[in-house]
C-alpha positions as a printed Julia matrix, in Angstrom:
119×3 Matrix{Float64}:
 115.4   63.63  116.37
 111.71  63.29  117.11
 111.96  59.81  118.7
 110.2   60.72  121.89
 107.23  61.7   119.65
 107.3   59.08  117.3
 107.09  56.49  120.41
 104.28  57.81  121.24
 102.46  57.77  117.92
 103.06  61.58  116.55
 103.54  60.8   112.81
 105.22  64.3   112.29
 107.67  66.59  114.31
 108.3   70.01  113.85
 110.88  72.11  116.35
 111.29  75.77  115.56
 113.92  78.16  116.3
 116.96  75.65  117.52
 120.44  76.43  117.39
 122.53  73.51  115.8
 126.3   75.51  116.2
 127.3   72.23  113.98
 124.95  72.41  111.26
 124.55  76.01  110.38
 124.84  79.3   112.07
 121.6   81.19  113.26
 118.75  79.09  113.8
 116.97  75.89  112.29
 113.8   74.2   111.71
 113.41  70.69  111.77
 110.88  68.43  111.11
 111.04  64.31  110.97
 108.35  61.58  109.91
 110.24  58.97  111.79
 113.03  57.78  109.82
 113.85  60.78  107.72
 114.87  64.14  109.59
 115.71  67.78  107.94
 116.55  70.86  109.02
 116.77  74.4   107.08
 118.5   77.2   108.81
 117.36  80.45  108.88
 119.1   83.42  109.89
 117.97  85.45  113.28
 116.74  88.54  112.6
 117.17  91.05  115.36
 114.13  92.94  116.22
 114.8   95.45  119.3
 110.65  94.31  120.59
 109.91  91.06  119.77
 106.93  90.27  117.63
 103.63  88.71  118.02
 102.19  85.41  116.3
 105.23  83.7   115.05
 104.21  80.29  115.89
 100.51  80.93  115.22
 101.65  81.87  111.48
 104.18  79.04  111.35
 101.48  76.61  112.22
  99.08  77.88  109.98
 101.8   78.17  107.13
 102.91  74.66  107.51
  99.48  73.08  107.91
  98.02  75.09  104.74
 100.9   73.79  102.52
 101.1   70.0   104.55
  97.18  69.45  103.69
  97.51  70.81  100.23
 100.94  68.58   98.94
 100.97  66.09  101.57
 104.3   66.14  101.97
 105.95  67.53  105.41
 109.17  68.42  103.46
 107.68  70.84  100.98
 105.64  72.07  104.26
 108.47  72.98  105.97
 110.55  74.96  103.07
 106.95  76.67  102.08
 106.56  77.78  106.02
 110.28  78.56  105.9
 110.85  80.45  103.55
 107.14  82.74  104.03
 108.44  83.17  107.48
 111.43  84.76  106.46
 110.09  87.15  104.0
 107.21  88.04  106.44
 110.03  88.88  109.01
 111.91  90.66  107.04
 108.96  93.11  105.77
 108.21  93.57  109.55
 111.52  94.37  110.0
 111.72  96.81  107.3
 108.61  98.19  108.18
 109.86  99.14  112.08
 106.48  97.7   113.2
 105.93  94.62  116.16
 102.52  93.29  114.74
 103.37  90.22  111.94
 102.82  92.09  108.43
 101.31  89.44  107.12
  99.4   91.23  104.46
 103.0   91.87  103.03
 102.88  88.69  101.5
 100.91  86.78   98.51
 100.68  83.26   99.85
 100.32  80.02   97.35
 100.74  76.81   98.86
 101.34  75.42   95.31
 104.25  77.04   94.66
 107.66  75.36   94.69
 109.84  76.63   97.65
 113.57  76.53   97.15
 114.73  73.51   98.75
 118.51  74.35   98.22
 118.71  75.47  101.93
 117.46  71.99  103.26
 119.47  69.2   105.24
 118.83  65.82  105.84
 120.01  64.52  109.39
């Protein structure tokens, strides 16, 4: 997990875009606070020009929802899953710039946590 962070005092870990072939297929997120870890996987999209801003819109995604419920967890599925439907409307939409007007963001709301996996 995040052990090397932890050591060193970082409370919470977050690695995007890691393939765990034994977990799920595609790619996962994980996050730990130091003795719980989780994962969700998400699937890879395939863009034929990769975009711009992913982890700048992560970051801000998971921070908005972390300061707002406190809880890393419900960060990560609210980040997760407005990621994905962000990607996907860039997708549909043929473009390489984020759409991230596509979406109505609310940190309060209850992501689906069905998709999460504790490690």
């Amino acid at each position: 997990g995040g052990c090397f962070f932890h050591d060193r005092g970082t409370r919470i870990v977050v690695i995007t875009g890691i393939k765990l072939p034994d977990v799920a297929e595609g790619l996962c997120v994980f996050v730990s606070e130091g003795e719980k870890s989780h994962v969700i996987p998400t699937p890879e999209l395939a863009f034929s020009t990769p975009v711009n801003g992913t982890g700048d819109l992560f970051s801000a995604l998971f921070l908005g929802s972390y300061l707002h419920q406190a809880s890393a967890t419900h960060a990560l599925a609210f980040a997760v899953s407005s990621m994905h439907k962000v990607l996907q409307n860039t997708l549909a939409a043929q473009a390489r710039e984020l759409q991230v007007l596509s979406l109505r963001y609310d940190v309060s709301d209850a992501p689906t946590r069905a998709q999460m996996i504790e490690i």
